[in-house]
Coordinates of C-alpha atoms and ligand atoms in Angstrom, one line a residue:
M25 CA 28.5 -15.6 11.3
K26 CA 27.5 -15.6 7.6
N27 CA 29.4 -18.9 7.1
I28 CA 27.8 -20.5 10.1
L29 CA 24.4 -19.6 8.7
L30 CA 25.2 -21.1 5.3
I31 CA 26.5 -24.2 6.9
T32 CA 23.4 -24.5 9.0
I33 CA 21.3 -24.2 5.8
F34 CA 23.3 -27.0 4.2
I35 CA 23.1 -29.3 7.2
S36 CA 19.4 -28.5 7.5
L37 CA 18.8 -29.3 3.9
I38 CA 20.5 -32.7 4.3
F39 CA 18.4 -33.7 7.3
S40 CA 15.2 -31.9 6.5
C41 CA 12.2 -34.0 5.6
K42 CA 9.3 -31.9 4.3
N43 CA 6.0 -32.1 6.1
D44 CA 7.5 -33.8 9.1
Q45 CA 6.7 -30.9 11.4
N46 CA 3.0 -30.6 10.5
N47 CA 1.4 -33.7 9.2
N48 CA -2.1 -32.3 8.8
G49 CA -1.5 -32.4 5.1
N50 CA -1.5 -28.7 4.7
L51 CA 1.3 -26.9 2.8
N52 CA 4.0 -25.4 5.0
V53 CA 4.3 -21.8 4.0
V54 CA 6.9 -19.4 5.4
T55 CA 6.5 -15.6 4.9
T56 CA 8.9 -12.8 5.8
T57 CA 7.2 -9.5 6.8
T58 CA 3.9 -9.1 8.7
L59 CA 2.4 -7.6 5.5
I60 CA 3.1 -10.7 3.5
T61 CA 2.0 -13.0 6.4
D62 CA -1.3 -11.1 6.5
L63 CA -1.9 -11.4 2.8
V64 CA -1.1 -15.1 2.6
T65 CA -3.4 -15.7 5.7
Q66 CA -6.3 -13.8 4.0
I67 CA -6.0 -16.1 0.9
G68 CA -4.9 -19.4 2.5
G69 CA -6.8 -19.2 5.7
D70 CA -6.9 -22.5 7.5
K71 CA -5.7 -24.5 4.4
L72 CA -2.1 -23.7 5.1
N73 CA 0.4 -23.9 7.9
I74 CA 1.8 -20.4 7.8
Q75 CA 4.8 -19.2 9.7
G76 CA 5.8 -15.6 9.6
L77 CA 9.5 -14.9 10.4
M78 CA 9.2 -11.2 11.4
G79 CA 6.9 -9.9 14.0
T80 CA 5.3 -6.5 14.8
G81 CA 7.7 -3.6 14.7
V82 CA 10.5 -5.5 13.0
D83 CA 12.5 -3.7 10.4
P84 CA 13.0 -5.9 7.3
H85 CA 16.0 -3.9 6.0
L86 CA 18.0 -4.9 9.1
Y87 CA 16.5 -8.4 9.8
K88 CA 18.9 -11.3 10.0
A89 CA 17.8 -14.9 9.9
S90 CA 18.3 -16.9 13.1
E91 CA 19.1 -20.6 13.1
G92 CA 15.5 -21.2 14.0
D93 CA 14.4 -19.3 10.9
V94 CA 16.7 -21.4 8.8
S95 CA 15.0 -24.6 9.9
K96 CA 11.6 -23.1 9.2
L97 CA 12.8 -22.1 5.8
V98 CA 14.2 -25.5 4.8
S99 CA 11.1 -27.4 5.8
A100 CA 8.8 -25.0 3.9
D101 CA 7.0 -26.0 0.7
L102 CA 6.7 -22.4 -0.3
I103 CA 8.4 -19.2 0.9
F104 CA 6.9 -15.8 0.1
Y105 CA 9.1 -12.7 0.5
G106 CA 9.0 -9.1 -0.5
G107 CA 11.8 -9.0 -3.0
L108 CA 13.6 -6.0 -4.6
H109 CA 16.1 -6.3 -1.7
L110 CA 13.5 -5.3 0.9
E111 CA 15.0 -8.1 3.1
G112 CA 18.5 -6.9 2.5
K113 CA 20.2 -9.3 4.9
L114 CA 18.2 -12.4 3.8
V115 CA 19.0 -12.1 0.1
E116 CA 21.9 -14.5 0.4
V117 CA 19.9 -17.0 2.3
F118 CA 17.1 -17.0 -0.4
E119 CA 19.6 -17.3 -3.2
K120 CA 21.1 -20.3 -1.6
M121 CA 17.7 -21.8 -1.2
Q122 CA 16.8 -21.2 -4.9
S123 CA 19.9 -23.0 -5.9
Q124 CA 18.7 -25.9 -3.8
N125 CA 15.4 -25.8 -5.7
L126 CA 13.3 -24.7 -2.8
Q127 CA 10.3 -22.7 -3.8
T128 CA 11.0 -19.1 -3.0
I129 CA 8.6 -16.5 -4.4
A130 CA 9.2 -12.7 -4.4
V131 CA 5.8 -11.0 -4.3
S132 CA 7.4 -8.1 -6.3
D133 CA 7.4 -10.4 -9.3
A134 CA 3.7 -9.7 -9.6
L135 CA 4.4 -6.2 -10.8
D136 CA 5.5 -4.9 -14.1
P137 CA 9.0 -3.4 -13.6
K138 CA 7.9 -0.4 -15.7
T139 CA 5.6 0.6 -12.8
L140 CA 8.2 0.4 -10.1
I141 CA 9.9 3.5 -8.7
G142 CA 13.7 3.5 -9.3
S143 CA 16.2 3.8 -6.5
E144 CA 19.9 3.9 -6.4
Y145 CA 19.9 3.0 -2.7
F146 CA 18.9 -0.7 -3.2
A147 CA 20.9 -3.3 -5.0
S148 CA 17.7 -4.1 -6.9
N149 CA 17.7 -0.5 -8.3
Y150 CA 14.1 -0.3 -7.2
D151 CA 12.2 1.0 -4.2
P152 CA 10.8 -2.1 -2.5
H153 CA 8.0 -0.4 -0.5
I154 CA 5.4 -1.5 -3.1
W155 CA 2.5 -2.2 -0.7
F156 CA 1.7 1.5 -0.3
D157 CA -0.3 1.6 -3.5
V158 CA -3.4 -0.5 -3.0
H159 CA -3.4 -1.3 -6.7
N160 CA -0.1 -3.0 -6.3
W161 CA -1.5 -5.1 -3.4
E162 CA -4.4 -6.1 -5.7
L163 CA -2.0 -7.4 -8.3
I164 CA 0.0 -9.2 -5.6
T165 CA -3.2 -10.8 -4.2
A166 CA -4.0 -12.3 -7.6
F167 CA -0.3 -13.5 -8.0
V168 CA -0.4 -15.2 -4.5
V169 CA -3.7 -16.9 -5.4
E170 CA -2.1 -18.2 -8.6
K171 CA 1.1 -19.4 -6.8
L172 CA -0.8 -21.1 -4.0
S173 CA -3.1 -22.8 -6.5
E174 CA -0.1 -24.1 -8.4
A175 CA 1.4 -25.5 -5.3
D176 CA -1.8 -26.9 -3.8
P177 CA -4.3 -27.5 -6.7
G178 CA -6.8 -29.3 -4.5
N179 CA -7.5 -26.0 -2.7
T180 CA -7.7 -23.8 -5.8
A181 CA -11.4 -23.1 -5.3
V182 CA -10.8 -21.9 -1.7
F183 CA -7.8 -19.7 -2.7
E184 CA -9.8 -18.2 -5.6
E185 CA -12.9 -17.5 -3.4
N186 CA -10.8 -15.9 -0.6
G187 CA -8.8 -13.9 -3.2
K188 CA -12.0 -12.6 -4.8
N189 CA -13.4 -11.5 -1.4
Y190 CA -10.2 -9.9 -0.5
L191 CA -10.0 -8.0 -3.8
E192 CA -13.4 -6.5 -3.1
Q193 CA -12.2 -5.4 0.3
L194 CA -9.1 -3.8 -1.2
G195 CA -11.3 -2.0 -3.7
A196 CA -13.4 -0.6 -0.9
L197 CA -10.2 0.4 1.0
D198 CA -8.8 2.3 -2.0
A199 CA -12.1 4.3 -2.4
E200 CA -12.2 5.0 1.4
I201 CA -8.7 6.4 1.6
R202 CA -9.1 8.5 -1.5
A203 CA -12.3 10.1 0.0
T204 CA -10.4 10.8 3.3
I205 CA -7.5 12.4 1.4
E206 CA -9.9 14.6 -0.5
T207 CA -10.7 16.3 2.8
L208 CA -7.1 17.6 3.0
P209 CA -6.2 20.7 0.9
K210 CA -3.8 19.8 -1.9
E211 CA -1.0 22.1 -0.6
K212 CA -1.0 20.3 2.7
R213 CA -0.3 16.9 1.2
I214 CA 3.4 16.7 2.2
L215 CA 4.4 13.7 4.2
V216 CA 7.7 13.8 6.2
T217 CA 8.6 10.5 7.9
A218 CA 11.7 8.7 9.4
H219 CA 12.6 6.8 6.3
D220 CA 11.5 6.9 2.7
A221 CA 8.8 4.1 2.8
F222 CA 6.0 6.2 1.2
N223 CA 7.0 6.9 -2.4
Y224 CA 4.4 4.6 -3.8
F225 CA 1.8 6.1 -1.5
G226 CA 2.8 9.6 -2.7
K227 CA 2.6 8.6 -6.3
A228 CA -0.7 6.8 -6.0
Y229 CA -2.5 9.3 -3.7
G230 CA -0.9 12.7 -4.6
F231 CA 1.5 13.4 -1.7
E232 CA 4.9 14.9 -1.8
V233 CA 7.0 12.5 0.3
V234 CA 10.3 13.1 2.1
G235 CA 12.1 10.5 4.3
L236 CA 14.8 11.6 6.7
Q237 CA 16.8 8.4 6.5
G238 CA 16.5 7.6 2.8
L239 CA 14.9 4.5 1.4
S240 CA 16.6 2.0 3.7
T241 CA 17.0 2.3 7.4
A242 CA 20.5 0.8 6.9
T243 CA 21.8 4.4 6.3
E244 CA 21.7 6.8 9.2
A245 CA 20.7 10.4 8.6
G246 CA 23.5 12.8 9.0
V247 CA 23.4 16.2 10.8
Q248 CA 23.2 18.0 7.4
D249 CA 20.2 15.9 6.3
V250 CA 18.4 16.9 9.5
Q251 CA 19.2 20.6 9.0
N252 CA 18.1 20.5 5.4
L253 CA 14.9 18.8 6.1
A254 CA 14.2 21.2 9.0
S255 CA 14.6 24.1 6.6
F256 CA 12.2 22.5 4.1
I257 CA 9.6 21.9 6.9
I258 CA 9.7 25.6 7.8
K259 CA 9.7 26.8 4.2
K260 CA 6.6 24.7 3.4
N261 CA 5.0 25.5 6.7
I262 CA 4.4 21.8 7.4
K263 CA 2.3 21.2 10.6
A264 CA 3.3 17.6 11.5
I265 CA 6.0 14.9 10.9
F266 CA 5.6 11.2 11.6
V267 CA 7.2 8.5 13.6
E268 CA 7.3 4.9 12.1
S269 CA 6.6 1.9 14.2
S270 CA 9.6 -0.1 12.8
V271 CA 12.1 2.8 13.1
P272 CA 13.5 4.3 16.3
R273 CA 11.6 7.4 17.4
R274 CA 14.8 9.4 18.1
T275 CA 15.3 10.0 14.3
I276 CA 12.1 12.0 14.0
E277 CA 12.6 13.6 17.4
A278 CA 16.0 15.0 16.3
L279 CA 14.2 16.5 13.3
Q280 CA 11.5 18.0 15.5
A281 CA 14.2 19.5 17.8
A282 CA 16.0 21.0 14.8
V283 CA 12.8 22.7 13.6
N284 CA 12.0 24.0 17.0
S285 CA 15.5 25.4 17.5
K286 CA 14.8 27.7 14.6
N287 CA 11.8 29.2 16.4
H288 CA 9.2 27.2 14.5
H289 CA 7.0 24.5 15.8
V290 CA 6.3 21.1 14.2
E291 CA 4.2 18.4 15.8
I292 CA 4.8 14.7 15.8
G293 CA 1.6 13.7 14.1
G294 CA 1.5 10.2 15.4
T295 CA 3.0 6.8 14.5
L296 CA 2.6 5.3 11.0
F297 CA 3.1 1.7 10.2
S298 CA 5.5 1.4 7.3
D299 CA 7.5 -1.8 6.9
A300 CA 5.6 -3.8 9.6
L301 CA 2.0 -4.1 10.7
G302 CA 0.6 -3.4 14.2
T303 CA 0.0 -6.1 16.9
R304 CA -1.9 -9.1 15.7
G305 CA -5.5 -9.1 16.7
T306 CA -5.8 -5.3 16.6
P307 CA -7.2 -3.4 13.5
E308 CA -3.6 -2.2 12.6
G309 CA -2.5 -5.9 12.6
T310 CA -3.9 -6.2 9.1
Y311 CA -3.0 -4.5 5.9
I312 CA -6.4 -2.9 5.5
G313 CA -6.5 -1.7 9.1
M314 CA -3.0 -0.4 8.9
F315 CA -3.7 1.6 5.7
K316 CA -6.8 3.2 7.2
H317 CA -4.9 4.1 10.4
N318 CA -2.0 5.6 8.4
V319 CA -4.3 7.7 6.2
N320 CA -6.5 8.9 9.1
T321 CA -3.4 9.8 11.2
I322 CA -1.8 11.7 8.3
V323 CA -4.9 13.6 7.2
K324 CA -5.8 14.6 10.8
A325 CA -2.4 15.8 11.7
L326 CA -1.8 17.8 8.5
Q327 CA -5.2 19.6 8.5
Ligands
ZN148 ZN1 11.6 0.4 4.5

């Protein structure tokens, strides 16, 4: 399968002719996750032809490129992806493209490696869930403005204006979520979720964070992991645990069942968006709406 994909890339590269698909003069930009699609849309607006590969509820750790994706990728002027091996199964495809001089940009390159959280679970040695600190997303916003301006200098003023407006909204978001979290007593700030997507959130906003499946959904939680975490929940008297929209619900239900079998009760506090946004057109379909939803859900359930 892998070979077929690489052959497809090669053939597509030979026959691709950039800008053939969309001849409105706009740059063709391909993005991977819904989070990155949203960000590039906020900044590029109607000046770009943006195609997002992954939809709502799609898990980037497990996502494999289809042949349709490959043809979108080879006809792109710019490709934005998460980086740090977030898109574990696309790494090889991106590396192949880089060697063909296609413009692939990892948004994680916006951040100083010293500020990243280390992880032995990823080949990058870093936790790739960088978007859960609004400050990181601010740095990435400025980085995307810069990269789009380099690729399309004629629209620099538009990208800069949109970027400036978006940074203001992100500043307001950060202040709002901090105020919401302030209403939750410090000892209740423990977040248990299906996989370890919230370490940057925990570090930035003062939560202890535990994920059942580890950092990537590519590893399944074992029976012992479930039992250990159930004991932790009971010991810390945690009221609620959380489902994630891009991870099957059964992982958290198994944990709830393990807690309840020990004569304790833990609620499922709601669904958080971790590696994918909500449905397009709803508030949770944007980064800002998603973040507010998550914080409101967490704070309400843990009170
Ligand atoms: Zn993840």
